[in-house]
PDB file of C-alpha atoms in Angstrom:
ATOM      1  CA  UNK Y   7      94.148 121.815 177.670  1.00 70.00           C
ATOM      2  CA  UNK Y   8      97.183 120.446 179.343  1.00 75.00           C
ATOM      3  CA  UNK Y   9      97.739 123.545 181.601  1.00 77.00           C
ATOM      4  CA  UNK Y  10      94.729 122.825 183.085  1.00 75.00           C
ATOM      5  CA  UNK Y  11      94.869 119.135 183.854  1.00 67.00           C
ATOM      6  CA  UNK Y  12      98.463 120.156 185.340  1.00 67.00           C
ATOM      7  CA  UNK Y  13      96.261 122.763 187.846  1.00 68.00           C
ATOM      8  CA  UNK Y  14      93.799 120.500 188.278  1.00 66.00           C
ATOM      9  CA  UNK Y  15      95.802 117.444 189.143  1.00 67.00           C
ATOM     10  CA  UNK Y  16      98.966 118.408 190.589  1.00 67.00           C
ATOM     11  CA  UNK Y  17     100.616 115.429 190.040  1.00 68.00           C
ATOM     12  CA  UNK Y  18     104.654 116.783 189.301  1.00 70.00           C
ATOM     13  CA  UNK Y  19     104.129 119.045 192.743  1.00 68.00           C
ATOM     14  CA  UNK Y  20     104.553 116.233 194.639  1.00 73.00           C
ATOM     15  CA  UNK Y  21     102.757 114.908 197.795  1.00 77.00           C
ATOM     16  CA  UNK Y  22     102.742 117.490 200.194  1.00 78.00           C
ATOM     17  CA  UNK Y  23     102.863 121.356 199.765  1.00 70.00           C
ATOM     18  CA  UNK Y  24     106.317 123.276 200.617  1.00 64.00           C
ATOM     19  CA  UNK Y  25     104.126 124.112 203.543  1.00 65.00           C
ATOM     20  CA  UNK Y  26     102.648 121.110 204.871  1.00 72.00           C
ATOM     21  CA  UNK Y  27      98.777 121.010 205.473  1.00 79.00           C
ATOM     22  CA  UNK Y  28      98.101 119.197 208.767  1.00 83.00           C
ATOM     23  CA  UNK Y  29      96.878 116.030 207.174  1.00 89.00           C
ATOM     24  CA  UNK Y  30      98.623 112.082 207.344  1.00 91.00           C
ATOM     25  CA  UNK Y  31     100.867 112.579 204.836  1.00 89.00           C
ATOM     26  CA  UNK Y  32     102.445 115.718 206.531  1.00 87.00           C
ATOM     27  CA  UNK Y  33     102.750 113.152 209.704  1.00 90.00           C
ATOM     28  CA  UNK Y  34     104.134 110.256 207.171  1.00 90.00           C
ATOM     29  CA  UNK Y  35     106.686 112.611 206.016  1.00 86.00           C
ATOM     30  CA  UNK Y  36     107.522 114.224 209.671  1.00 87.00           C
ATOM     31  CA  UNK Y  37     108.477 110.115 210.611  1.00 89.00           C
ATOM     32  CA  UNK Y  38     110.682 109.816 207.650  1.00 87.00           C
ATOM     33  CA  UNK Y  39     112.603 113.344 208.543  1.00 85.00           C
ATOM     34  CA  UNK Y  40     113.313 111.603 211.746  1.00 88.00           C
ATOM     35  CA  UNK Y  41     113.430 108.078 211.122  1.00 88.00           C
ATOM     36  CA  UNK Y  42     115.923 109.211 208.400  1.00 85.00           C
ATOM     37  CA  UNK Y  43     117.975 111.408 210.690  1.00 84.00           C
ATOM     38  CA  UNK Y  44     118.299 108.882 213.064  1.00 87.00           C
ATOM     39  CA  UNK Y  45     119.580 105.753 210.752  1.00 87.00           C
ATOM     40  CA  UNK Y  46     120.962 107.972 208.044  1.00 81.00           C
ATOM     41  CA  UNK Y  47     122.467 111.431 209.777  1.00 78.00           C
ATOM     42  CA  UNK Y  48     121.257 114.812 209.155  1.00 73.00           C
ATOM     43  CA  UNK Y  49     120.865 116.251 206.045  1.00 67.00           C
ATOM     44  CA  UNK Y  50     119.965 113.017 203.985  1.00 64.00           C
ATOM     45  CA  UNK Y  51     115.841 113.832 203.600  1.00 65.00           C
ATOM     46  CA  UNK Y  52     114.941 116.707 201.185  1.00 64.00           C
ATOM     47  CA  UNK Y  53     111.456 116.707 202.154  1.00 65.00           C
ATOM     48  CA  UNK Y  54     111.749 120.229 204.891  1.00 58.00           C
ATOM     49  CA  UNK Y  55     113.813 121.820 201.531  1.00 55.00           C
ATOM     50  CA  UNK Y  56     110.245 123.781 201.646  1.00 55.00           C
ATOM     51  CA  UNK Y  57     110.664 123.659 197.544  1.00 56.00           C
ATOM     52  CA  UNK Y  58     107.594 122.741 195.336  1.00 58.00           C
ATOM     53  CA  UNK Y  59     108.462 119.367 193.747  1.00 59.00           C
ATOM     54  CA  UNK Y  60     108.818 115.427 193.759  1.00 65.00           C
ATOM     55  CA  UNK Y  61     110.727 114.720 196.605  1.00 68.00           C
ATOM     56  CA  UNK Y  62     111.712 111.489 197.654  1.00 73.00           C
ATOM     57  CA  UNK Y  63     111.062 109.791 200.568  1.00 75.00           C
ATOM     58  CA  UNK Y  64     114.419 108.910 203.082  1.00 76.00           C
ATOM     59  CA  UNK Y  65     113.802 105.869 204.632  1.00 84.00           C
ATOM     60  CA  UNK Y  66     109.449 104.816 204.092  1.00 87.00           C
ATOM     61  CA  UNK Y  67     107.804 103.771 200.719  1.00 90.00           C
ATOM     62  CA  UNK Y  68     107.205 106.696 198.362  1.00 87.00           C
ATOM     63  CA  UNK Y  69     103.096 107.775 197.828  1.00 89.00           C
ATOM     64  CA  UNK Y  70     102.543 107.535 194.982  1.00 89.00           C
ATOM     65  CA  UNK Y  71      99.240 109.946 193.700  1.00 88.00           C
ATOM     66  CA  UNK Y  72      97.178 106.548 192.969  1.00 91.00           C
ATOM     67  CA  UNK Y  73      97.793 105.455 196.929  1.00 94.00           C
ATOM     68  CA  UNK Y  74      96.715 108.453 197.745  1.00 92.00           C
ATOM     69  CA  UNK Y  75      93.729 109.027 195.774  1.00 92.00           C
ATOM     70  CA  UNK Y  76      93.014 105.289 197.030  1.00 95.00           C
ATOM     71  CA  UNK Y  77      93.164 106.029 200.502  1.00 96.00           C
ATOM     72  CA  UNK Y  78      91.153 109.401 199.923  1.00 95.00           C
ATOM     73  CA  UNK Y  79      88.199 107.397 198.226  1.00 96.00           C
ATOM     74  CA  UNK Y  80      88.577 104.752 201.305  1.00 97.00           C
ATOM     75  CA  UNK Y  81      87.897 107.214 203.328  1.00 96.00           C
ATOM     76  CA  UNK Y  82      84.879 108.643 202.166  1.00 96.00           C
ATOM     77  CA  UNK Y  83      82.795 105.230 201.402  1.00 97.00           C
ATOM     78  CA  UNK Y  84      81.962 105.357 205.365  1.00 96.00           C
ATOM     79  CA  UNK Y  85      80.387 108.722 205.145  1.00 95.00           C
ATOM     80  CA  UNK Y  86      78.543 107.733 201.781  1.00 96.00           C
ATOM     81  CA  UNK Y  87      77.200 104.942 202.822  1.00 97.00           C
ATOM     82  CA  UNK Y  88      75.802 106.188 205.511  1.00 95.00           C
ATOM     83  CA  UNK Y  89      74.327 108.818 203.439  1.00 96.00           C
ATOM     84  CA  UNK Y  90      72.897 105.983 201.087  1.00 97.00           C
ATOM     85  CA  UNK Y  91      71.561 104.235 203.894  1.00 97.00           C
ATOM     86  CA  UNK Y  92      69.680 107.155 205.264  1.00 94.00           C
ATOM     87  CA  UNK Y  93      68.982 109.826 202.472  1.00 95.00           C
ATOM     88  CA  UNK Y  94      68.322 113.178 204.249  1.00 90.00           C
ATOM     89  CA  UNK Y  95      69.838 116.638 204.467  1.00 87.00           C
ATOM     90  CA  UNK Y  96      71.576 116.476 207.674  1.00 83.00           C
ATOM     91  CA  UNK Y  97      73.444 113.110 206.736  1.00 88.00           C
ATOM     92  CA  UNK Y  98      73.644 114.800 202.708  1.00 92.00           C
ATOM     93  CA  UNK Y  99      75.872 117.764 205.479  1.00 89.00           C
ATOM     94  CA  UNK Y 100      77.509 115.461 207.250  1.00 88.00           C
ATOM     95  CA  UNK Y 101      78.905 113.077 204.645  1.00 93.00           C
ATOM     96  CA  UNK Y 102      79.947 116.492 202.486  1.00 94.00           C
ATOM     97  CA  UNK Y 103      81.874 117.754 205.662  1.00 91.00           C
ATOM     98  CA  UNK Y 104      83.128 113.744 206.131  1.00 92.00           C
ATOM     99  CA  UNK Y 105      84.337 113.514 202.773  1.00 95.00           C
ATOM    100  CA  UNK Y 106      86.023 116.833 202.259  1.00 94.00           C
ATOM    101  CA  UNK Y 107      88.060 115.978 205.858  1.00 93.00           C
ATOM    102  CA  UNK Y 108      88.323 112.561 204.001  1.00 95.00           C
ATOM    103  CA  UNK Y 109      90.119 114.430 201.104  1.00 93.00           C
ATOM    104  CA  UNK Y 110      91.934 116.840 203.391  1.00 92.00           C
ATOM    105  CA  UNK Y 111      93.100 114.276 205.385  1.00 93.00           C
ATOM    106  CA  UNK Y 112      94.501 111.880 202.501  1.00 95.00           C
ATOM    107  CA  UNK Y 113      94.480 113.940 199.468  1.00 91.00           C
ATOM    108  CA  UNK Y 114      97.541 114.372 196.981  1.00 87.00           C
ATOM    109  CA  UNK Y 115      99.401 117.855 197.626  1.00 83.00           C
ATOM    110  CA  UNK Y 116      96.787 119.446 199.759  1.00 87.00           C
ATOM    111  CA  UNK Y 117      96.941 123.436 200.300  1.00 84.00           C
ATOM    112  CA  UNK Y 118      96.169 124.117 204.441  1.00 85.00           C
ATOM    113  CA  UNK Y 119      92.834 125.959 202.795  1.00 87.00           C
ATOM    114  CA  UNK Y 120      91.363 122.677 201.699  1.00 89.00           C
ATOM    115  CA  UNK Y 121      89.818 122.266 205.584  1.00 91.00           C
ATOM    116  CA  UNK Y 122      87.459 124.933 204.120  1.00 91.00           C
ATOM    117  CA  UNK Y 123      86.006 122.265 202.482  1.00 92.00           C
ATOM    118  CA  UNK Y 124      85.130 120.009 205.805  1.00 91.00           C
ATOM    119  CA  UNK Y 125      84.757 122.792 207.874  1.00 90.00           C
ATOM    120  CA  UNK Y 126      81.957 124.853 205.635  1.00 90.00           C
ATOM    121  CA  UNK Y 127      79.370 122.686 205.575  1.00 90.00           C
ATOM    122  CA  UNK Y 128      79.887 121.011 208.967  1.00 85.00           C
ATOM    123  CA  UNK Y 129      79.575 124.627 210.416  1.00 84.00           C
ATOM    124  CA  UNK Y 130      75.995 124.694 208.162  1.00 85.00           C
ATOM    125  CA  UNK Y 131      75.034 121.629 209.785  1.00 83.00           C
ATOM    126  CA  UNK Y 132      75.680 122.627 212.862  1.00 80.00           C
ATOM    127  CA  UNK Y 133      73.806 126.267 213.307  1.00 78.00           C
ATOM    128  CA  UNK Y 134      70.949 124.873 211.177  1.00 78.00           C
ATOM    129  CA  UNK Y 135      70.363 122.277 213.098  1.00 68.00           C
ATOM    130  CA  UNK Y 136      66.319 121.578 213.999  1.00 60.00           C
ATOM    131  CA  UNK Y 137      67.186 120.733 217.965  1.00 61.00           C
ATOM    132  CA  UNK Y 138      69.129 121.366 220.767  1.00 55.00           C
ATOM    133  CA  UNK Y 139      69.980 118.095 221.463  1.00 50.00           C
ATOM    134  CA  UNK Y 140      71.178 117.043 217.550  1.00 55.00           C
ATOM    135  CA  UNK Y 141      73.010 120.593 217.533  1.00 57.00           C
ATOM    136  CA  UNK Y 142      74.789 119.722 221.015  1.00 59.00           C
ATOM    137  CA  UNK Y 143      75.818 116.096 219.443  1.00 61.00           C
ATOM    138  CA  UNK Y 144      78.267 117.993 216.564  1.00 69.00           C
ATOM    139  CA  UNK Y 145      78.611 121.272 218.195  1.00 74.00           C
ATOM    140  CA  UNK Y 146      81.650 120.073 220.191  1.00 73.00           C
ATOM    141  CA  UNK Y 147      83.148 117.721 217.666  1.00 76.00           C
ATOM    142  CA  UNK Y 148      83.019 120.840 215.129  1.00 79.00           C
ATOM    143  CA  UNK Y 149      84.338 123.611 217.681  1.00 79.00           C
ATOM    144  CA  UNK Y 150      87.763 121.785 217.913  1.00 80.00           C
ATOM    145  CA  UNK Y 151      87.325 120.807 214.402  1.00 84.00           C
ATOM    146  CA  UNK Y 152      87.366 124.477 213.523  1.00 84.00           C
ATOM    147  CA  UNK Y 153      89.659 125.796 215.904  1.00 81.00           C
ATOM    148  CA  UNK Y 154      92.507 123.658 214.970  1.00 81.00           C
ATOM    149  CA  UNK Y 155      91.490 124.201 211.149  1.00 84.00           C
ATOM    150  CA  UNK Y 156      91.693 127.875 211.658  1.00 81.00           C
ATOM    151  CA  UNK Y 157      95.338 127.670 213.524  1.00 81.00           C
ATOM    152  CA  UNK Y 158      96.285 125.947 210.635  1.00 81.00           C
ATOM    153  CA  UNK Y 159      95.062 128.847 208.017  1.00 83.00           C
ATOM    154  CA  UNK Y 160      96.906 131.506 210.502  1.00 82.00           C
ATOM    155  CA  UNK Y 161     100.590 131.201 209.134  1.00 80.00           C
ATOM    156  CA  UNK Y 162      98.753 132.730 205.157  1.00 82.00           C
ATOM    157  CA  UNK Y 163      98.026 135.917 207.530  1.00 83.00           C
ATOM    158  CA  UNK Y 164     102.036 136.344 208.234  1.00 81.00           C
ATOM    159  CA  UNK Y 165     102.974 140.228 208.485  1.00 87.00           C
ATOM    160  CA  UNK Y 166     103.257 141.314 211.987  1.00 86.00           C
ATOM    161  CA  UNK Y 167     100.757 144.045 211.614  1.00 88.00           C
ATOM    162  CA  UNK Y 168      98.217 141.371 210.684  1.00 89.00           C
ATOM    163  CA  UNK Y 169      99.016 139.589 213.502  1.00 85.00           C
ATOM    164  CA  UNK Y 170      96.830 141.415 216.358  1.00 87.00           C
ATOM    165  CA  UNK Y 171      93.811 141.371 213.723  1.00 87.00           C
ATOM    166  CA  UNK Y 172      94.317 137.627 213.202  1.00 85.00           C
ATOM    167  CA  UNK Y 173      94.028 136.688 216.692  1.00 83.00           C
ATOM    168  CA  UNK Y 174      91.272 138.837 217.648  1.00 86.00           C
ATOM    169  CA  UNK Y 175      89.316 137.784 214.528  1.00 84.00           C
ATOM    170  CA  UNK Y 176      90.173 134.061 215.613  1.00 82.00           C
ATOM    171  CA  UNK Y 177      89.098 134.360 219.155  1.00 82.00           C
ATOM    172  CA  UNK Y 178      85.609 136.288 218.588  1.00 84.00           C
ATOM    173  CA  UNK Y 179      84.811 133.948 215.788  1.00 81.00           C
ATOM    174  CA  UNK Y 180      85.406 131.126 218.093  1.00 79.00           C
ATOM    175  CA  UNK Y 181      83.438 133.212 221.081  1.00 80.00           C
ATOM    176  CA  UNK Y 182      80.390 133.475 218.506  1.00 80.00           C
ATOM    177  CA  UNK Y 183      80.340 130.375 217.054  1.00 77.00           C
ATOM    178  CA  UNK Y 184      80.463 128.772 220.905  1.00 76.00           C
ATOM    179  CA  UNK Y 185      77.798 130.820 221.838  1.00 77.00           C
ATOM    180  CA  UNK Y 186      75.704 129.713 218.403  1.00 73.00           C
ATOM    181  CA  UNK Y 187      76.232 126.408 218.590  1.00 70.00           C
ATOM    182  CA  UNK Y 188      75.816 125.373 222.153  1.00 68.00           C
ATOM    183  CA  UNK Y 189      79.199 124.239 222.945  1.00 68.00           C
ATOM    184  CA  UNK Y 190      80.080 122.842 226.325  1.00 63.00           C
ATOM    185  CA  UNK Y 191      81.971 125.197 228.507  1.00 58.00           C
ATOM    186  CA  UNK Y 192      85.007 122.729 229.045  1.00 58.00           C
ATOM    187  CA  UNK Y 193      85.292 122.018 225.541  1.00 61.00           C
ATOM    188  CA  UNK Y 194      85.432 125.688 224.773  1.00 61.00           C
ATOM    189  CA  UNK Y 195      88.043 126.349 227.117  1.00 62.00           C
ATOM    190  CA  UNK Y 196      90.011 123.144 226.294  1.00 62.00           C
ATOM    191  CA  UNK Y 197      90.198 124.973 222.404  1.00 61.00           C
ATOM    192  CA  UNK Y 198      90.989 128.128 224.481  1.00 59.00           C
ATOM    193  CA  UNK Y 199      94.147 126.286 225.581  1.00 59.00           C
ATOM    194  CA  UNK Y 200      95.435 125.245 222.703  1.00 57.00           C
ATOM    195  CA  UNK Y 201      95.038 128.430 220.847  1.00 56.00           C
ATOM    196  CA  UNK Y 202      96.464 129.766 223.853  1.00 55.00           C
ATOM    197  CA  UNK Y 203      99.458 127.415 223.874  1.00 52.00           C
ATOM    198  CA  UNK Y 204      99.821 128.174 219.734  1.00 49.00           C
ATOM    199  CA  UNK Y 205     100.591 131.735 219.979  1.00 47.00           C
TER     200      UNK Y 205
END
């Protein structure tokens, strides 16, 4: 019924979640805050109020869920058409993983998990690769891809004495998944540094 529709689409939660996914919208809103701080004064944006809700936009145009839903769907006709135009199971992976970072990156009120949905089958695509040269092309592309996706998930682990486990569990799955997947040394240790730098 109409509790569902509401769950499904989130509509009165407003654009971006109290805790903003790292997508284009949390990057609109982060130029209003200080666009609007710097023509308007502090306190005039209730966007960082970190309450679930409508909230309105200081100084840019409101999205509205259509725009975004628009721009979402935009964003994934590259990845199907390339999957039209060349109907196999490694473009079928790569146009999944495409259009859930598509959806991710545009979608209305995304939750930081929904880079599961890029990041899942991309990481299939990757390992199951058939050869070392086609798994070397995305390895790289998906080991930053990842890393940053799983700094972003980090903050939902948030008691201090889940923080050690966290970390390690970051790092090894980063160490296996370099290993796996044939990832270039000075991409690996460019990821290194930015996880590094994070925490």
């Amino acid at each position: 019924g109409p509790a569902l529709l509401a769950r499904l689409f989130p509509f009165k939660r407003g654009l971006t979640h109290s805790y903003w996914a790292a997508n284009a919208w949390a990057l609109y809103n982060a130029a209003d805050v200080v666009l609007s701080r710097l023509v308007l004064g502090p306190g005039r944006s209730r966007l960082t109020s970190g309450l679930v809700g409508e909230s309105a936009t200081g100084l840019l145009p409101s999205v509205s869920p259509g725009f975004a839903g628009a721009t979402s769907l935009a964003a994934t006709l590259p990845w199907l058409t390339r999957l039209w135009q060349r109907p196999e199971w490694d473009e079928f992976l790569r146009a999944l993983s495409g259009c859930g970072l598509a959806a991710f990156a545009f979608g209305w009120h995304v939750h930081e998990k929904a880079i599961l949905t890029a990041l899942v089958p991309l990481t299939v695509r990757v390992l199951l690769a058939p050869g070392a040269a086609q798994r070397e092309h995305g390895a790289d592309w998906h080991f930053a891809l990842q890393a940053a996706g799983h700094v972003g998930l980090l903050p939902l682990v948030y008691t201090a004495a889940e923080g050690p486990f966290k970390v390690a569990h970051l790092l090894g799955y980063s160490v296996w998944l370099a290993a796996a997947s044939g990832v270039r040394l000075r991409v690996a240790l460019g990821c290194a540094a930015v996880l590094g730098g994070t925490y």
